[in-house]
Short mmCIF file of C-alpha atoms in Angstrom, two decimals:
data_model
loop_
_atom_site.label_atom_id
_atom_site.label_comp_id
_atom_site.label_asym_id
_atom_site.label_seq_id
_atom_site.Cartn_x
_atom_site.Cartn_y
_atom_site.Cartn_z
CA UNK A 1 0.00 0.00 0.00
CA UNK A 2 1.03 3.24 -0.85
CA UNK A 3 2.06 5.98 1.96
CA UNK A 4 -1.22 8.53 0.20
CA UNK A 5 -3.50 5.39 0.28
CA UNK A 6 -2.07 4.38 3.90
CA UNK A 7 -2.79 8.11 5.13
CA UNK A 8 -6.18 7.66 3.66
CA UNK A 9 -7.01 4.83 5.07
CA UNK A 10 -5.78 6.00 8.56
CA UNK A 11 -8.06 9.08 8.17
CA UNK A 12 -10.71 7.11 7.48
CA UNK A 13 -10.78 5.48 10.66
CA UNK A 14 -8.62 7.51 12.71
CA UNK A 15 -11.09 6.66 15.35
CA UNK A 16 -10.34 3.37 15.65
CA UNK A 17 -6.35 4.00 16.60
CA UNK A 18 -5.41 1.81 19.43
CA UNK A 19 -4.59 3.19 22.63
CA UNK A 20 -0.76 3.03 24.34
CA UNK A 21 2.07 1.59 22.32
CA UNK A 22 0.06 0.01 19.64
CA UNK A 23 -1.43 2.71 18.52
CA UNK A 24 1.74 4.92 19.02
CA UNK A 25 3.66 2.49 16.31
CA UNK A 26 1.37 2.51 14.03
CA UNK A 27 1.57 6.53 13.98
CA UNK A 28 4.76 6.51 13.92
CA UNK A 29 5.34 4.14 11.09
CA UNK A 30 2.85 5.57 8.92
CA UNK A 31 4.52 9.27 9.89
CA UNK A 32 8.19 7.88 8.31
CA UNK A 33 6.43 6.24 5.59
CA UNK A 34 5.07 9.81 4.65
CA UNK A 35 8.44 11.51 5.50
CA UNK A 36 9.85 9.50 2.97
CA UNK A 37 8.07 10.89 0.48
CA UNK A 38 8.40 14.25 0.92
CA UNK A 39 5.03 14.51 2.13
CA UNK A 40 6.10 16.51 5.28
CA UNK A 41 3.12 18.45 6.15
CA UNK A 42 1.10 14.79 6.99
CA UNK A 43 3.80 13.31 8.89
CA UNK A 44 3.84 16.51 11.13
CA UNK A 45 0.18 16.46 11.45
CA UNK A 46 0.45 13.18 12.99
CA UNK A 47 3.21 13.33 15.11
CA UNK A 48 1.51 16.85 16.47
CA UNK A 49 -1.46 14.87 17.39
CA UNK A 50 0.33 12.53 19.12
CA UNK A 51 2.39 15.09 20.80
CA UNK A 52 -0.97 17.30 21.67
CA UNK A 53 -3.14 14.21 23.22
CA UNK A 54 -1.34 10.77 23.44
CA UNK A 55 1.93 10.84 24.90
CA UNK A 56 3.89 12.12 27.98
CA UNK A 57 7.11 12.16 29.89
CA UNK A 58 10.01 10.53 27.77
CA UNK A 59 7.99 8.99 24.81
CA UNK A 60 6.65 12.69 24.76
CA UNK A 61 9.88 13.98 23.87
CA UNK A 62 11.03 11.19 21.90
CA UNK A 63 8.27 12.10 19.84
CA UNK A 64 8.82 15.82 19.54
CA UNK A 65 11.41 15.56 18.79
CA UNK A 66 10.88 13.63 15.67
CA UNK A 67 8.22 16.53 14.96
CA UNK A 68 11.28 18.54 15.43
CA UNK A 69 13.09 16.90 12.65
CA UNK A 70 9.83 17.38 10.29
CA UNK A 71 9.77 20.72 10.92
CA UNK A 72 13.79 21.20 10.55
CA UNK A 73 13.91 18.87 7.24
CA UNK A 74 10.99 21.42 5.64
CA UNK A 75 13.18 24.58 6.96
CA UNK A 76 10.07 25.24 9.21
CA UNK A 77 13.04 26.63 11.84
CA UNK A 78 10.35 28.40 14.21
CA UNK A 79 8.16 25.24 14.61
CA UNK A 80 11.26 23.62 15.12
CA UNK A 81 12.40 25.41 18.15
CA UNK A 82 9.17 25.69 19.81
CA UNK A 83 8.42 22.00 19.80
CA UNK A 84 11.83 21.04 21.09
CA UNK A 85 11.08 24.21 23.67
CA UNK A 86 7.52 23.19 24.46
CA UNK A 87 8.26 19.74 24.83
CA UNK A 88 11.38 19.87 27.47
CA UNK A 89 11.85 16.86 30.61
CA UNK A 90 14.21 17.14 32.55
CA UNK A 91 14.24 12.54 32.85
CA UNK A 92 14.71 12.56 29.29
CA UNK A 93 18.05 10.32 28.44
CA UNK A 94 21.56 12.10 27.54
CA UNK A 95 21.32 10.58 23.78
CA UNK A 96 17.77 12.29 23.41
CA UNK A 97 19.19 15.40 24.77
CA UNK A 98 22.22 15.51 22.30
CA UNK A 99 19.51 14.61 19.42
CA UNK A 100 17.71 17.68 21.01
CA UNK A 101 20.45 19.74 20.95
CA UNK A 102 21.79 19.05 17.28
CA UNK A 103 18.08 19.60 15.84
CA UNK A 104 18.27 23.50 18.03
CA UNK A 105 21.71 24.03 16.50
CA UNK A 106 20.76 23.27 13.17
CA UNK A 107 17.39 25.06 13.38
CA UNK A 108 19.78 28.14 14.38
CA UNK A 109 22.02 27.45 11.56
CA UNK A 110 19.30 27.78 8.73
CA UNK A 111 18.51 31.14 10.72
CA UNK A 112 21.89 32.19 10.42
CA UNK A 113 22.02 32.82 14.10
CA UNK A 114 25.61 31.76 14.24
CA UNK A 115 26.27 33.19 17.69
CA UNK A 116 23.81 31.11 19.11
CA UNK A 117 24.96 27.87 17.20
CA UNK A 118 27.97 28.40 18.72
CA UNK A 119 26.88 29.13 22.45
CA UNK A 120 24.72 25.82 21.97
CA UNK A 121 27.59 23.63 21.53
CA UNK A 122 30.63 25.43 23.30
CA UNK A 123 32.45 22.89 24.79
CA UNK A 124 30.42 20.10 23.00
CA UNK A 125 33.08 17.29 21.65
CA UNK A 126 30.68 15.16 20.08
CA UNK A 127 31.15 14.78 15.74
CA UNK A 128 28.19 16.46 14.97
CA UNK A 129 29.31 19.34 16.92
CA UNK A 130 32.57 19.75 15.00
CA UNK A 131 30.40 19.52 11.53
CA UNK A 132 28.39 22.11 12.82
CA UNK A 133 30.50 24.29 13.82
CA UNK A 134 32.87 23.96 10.82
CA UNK A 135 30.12 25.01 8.92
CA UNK A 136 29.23 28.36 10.74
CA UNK A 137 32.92 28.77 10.57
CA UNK A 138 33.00 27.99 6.46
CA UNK A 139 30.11 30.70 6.00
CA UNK A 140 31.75 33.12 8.35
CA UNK A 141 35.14 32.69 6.22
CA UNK A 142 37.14 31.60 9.00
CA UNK A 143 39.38 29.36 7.08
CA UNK A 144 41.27 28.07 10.24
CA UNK A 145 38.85 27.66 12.17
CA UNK A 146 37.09 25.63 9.13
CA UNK A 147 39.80 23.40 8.79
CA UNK A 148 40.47 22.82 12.80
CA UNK A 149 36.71 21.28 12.84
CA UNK A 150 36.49 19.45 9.89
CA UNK A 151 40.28 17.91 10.71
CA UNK A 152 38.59 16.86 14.41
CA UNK A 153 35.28 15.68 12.84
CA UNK A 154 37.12 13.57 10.05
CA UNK A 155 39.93 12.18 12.84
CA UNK A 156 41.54 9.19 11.88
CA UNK A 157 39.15 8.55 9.78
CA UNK A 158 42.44 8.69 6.58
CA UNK A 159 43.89 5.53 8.18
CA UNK A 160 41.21 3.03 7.34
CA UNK A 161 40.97 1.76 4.04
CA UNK A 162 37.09 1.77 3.86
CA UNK A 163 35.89 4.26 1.03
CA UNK A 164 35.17 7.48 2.17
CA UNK A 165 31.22 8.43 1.85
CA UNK A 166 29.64 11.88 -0.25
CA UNK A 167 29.89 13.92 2.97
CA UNK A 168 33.02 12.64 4.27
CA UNK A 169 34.43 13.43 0.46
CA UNK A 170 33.15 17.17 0.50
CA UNK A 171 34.56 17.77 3.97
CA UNK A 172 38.38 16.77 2.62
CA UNK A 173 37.80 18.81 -0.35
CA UNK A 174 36.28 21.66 1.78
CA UNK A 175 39.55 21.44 4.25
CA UNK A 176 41.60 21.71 1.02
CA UNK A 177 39.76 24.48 -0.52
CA UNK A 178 40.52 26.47 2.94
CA UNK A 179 43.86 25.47 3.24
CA UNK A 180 44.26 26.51 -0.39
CA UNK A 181 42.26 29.62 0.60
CA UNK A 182 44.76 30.61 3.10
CA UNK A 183 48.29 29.86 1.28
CA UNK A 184 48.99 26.85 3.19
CA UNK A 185 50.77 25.01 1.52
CA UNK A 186 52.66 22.34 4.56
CA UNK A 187 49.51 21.47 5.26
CA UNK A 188 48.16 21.31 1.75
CA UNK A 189 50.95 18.18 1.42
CA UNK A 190 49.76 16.93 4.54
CA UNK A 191 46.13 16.69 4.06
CA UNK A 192 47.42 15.38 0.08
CA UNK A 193 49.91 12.89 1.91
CA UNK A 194 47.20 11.21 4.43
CA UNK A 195 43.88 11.74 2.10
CA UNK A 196 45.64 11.00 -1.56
CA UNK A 197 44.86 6.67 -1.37
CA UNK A 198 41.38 7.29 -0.27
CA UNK A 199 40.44 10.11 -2.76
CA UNK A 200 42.43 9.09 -5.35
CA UNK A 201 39.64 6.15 -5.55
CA UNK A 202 36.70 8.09 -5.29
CA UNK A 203 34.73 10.36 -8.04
CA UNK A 204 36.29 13.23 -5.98
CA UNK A 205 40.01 12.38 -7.26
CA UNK A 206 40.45 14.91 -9.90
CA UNK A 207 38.68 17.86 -8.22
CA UNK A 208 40.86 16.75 -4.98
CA UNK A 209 44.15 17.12 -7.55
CA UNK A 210 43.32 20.30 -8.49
CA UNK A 211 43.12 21.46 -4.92
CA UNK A 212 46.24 19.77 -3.54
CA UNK A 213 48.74 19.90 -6.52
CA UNK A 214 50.02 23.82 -6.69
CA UNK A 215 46.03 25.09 -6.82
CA UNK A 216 45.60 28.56 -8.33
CA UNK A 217 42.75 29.77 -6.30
CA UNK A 218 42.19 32.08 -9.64
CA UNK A 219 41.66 29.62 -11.88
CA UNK A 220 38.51 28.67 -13.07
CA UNK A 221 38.93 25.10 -12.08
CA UNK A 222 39.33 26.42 -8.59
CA UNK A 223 36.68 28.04 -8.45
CA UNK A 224 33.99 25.33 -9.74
CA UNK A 225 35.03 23.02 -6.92
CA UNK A 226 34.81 25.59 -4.54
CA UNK A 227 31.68 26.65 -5.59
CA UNK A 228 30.37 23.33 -5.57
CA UNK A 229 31.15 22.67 -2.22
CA UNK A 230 29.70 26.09 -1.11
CA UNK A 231 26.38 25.04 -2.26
CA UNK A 232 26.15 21.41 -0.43
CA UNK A 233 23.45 21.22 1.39
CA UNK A 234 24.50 19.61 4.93
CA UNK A 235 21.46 19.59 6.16
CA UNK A 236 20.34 16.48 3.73
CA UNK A 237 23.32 14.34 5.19
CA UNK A 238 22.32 15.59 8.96
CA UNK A 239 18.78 14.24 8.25
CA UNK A 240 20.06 11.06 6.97
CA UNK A 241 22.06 10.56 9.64
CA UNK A 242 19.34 11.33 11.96
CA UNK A 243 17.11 8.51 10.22
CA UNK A 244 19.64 5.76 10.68
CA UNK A 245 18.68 6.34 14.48
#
């Protein structure tokens, strides 16, 4: 059954929802079936209701904060903050609170309310928190400060041999670009020295040439790959991320 003829079918009779968990699953599957097709406006109607009149406590803000991530994914950034706000409990576990957290960082982020992005997560060591902040950093053209995130997010990850993934391949390039940005060229041969075997197998090998052998950042090559990676959307990787969960 489709996710339109499953919503149907649940508005139909809506009535007849199960009370507790049973009824809670089934609006909850039929809420990510409907987030993944785009049809964000249902899911968020659904997980509202649930929000408004069947939950409480932790599965309240479990919930929400799903709602959250609706809102977030369709750039909705004030419905974003106020569910997270509206839906605060103090018993609610650490790894819902860093979920919490990331989802108010990012809804800041799309704002462009980079002070507060970076209040949220001051002090916060966690991956997602380096990504973040790399990325106020990258829009704020703090090349250093780009490249000292995005170095702590990636970590060690240049030692294993398993292929790098899209956003792991656009943060590399987007260290290079700033490196390349600021004249840097010892650590230009370092990031070419530890990243070269895993980009050099990847669709990103020529672009990642260009950046790390002698780059002219006037050229129009340059440029291209640096535009490219100014326009990546990071909020489509956080999301998917956030779905594995």
């Amino acid at each position: 059954m489709s996710p339109v003829k499953a919503l149907a079918l649940y508005n139909e009779f809506s009535e007849l929802t199960p009370d507790g968990e049973i009824g809670d699953e089934i609006i909850n599957k039929l809420s990510d079936r409907l987030v993944s097709v785009d049809l964000l406006d249902q899911a968020a109607q659904l997980l509202n209701y649930q929000v408004s009149f069947r939950l409480k406590g932790i599965e309240k803000g479990r919930v929400a904060s799903r709602l959250a991530a609706v809102y977030l994914f369709d750039r909705q950034t004030e419905k974003c903050i106020k569910v997270l706000n509206d839906s605060k409990f103090n018993l609610l576990p650490e790894d819902l609170k860093l979920e919490r957290l990331f989802l108010r960082a990012r809804a800041h982020l799309l704002e462009e309310d980079y002070e507060k992005v970076l209040e949220l997560l001051k002090n916060n060591n966690q991956k997602e928190s380096f990504i973040i902040r790399a990325e106020v950093y990258w829009k704020n053209k703090n090349w250093v400060k780009t490249v000292s995130e995005l170095d702590k997010a990636l970590n060690l990850r240049w030692q294993s041999s398993e292929p790098l993934s899209v956003e792991e391949r656009n943060q590399v390039i987007q260290m290079t670009v700033s490196l390349a940005l600021l004249d840097d060229w010892d650590n230009l041969i370092l990031i070419r020295e530890r990243w070269l075997n895993l980009m050099r197998s990847s669709e990103d090998a020529e672009p990642f040439d260009i950046l790390t052998l002698n780059p002219d950042t006037e050229s129009m090559d340059f440029r291209k790959v640096a535009g490219r990676i100014a326009q990546i959307d990071t909020l489509n990787e956080f999301m998917k991320r956030y779905n594995k969960n």
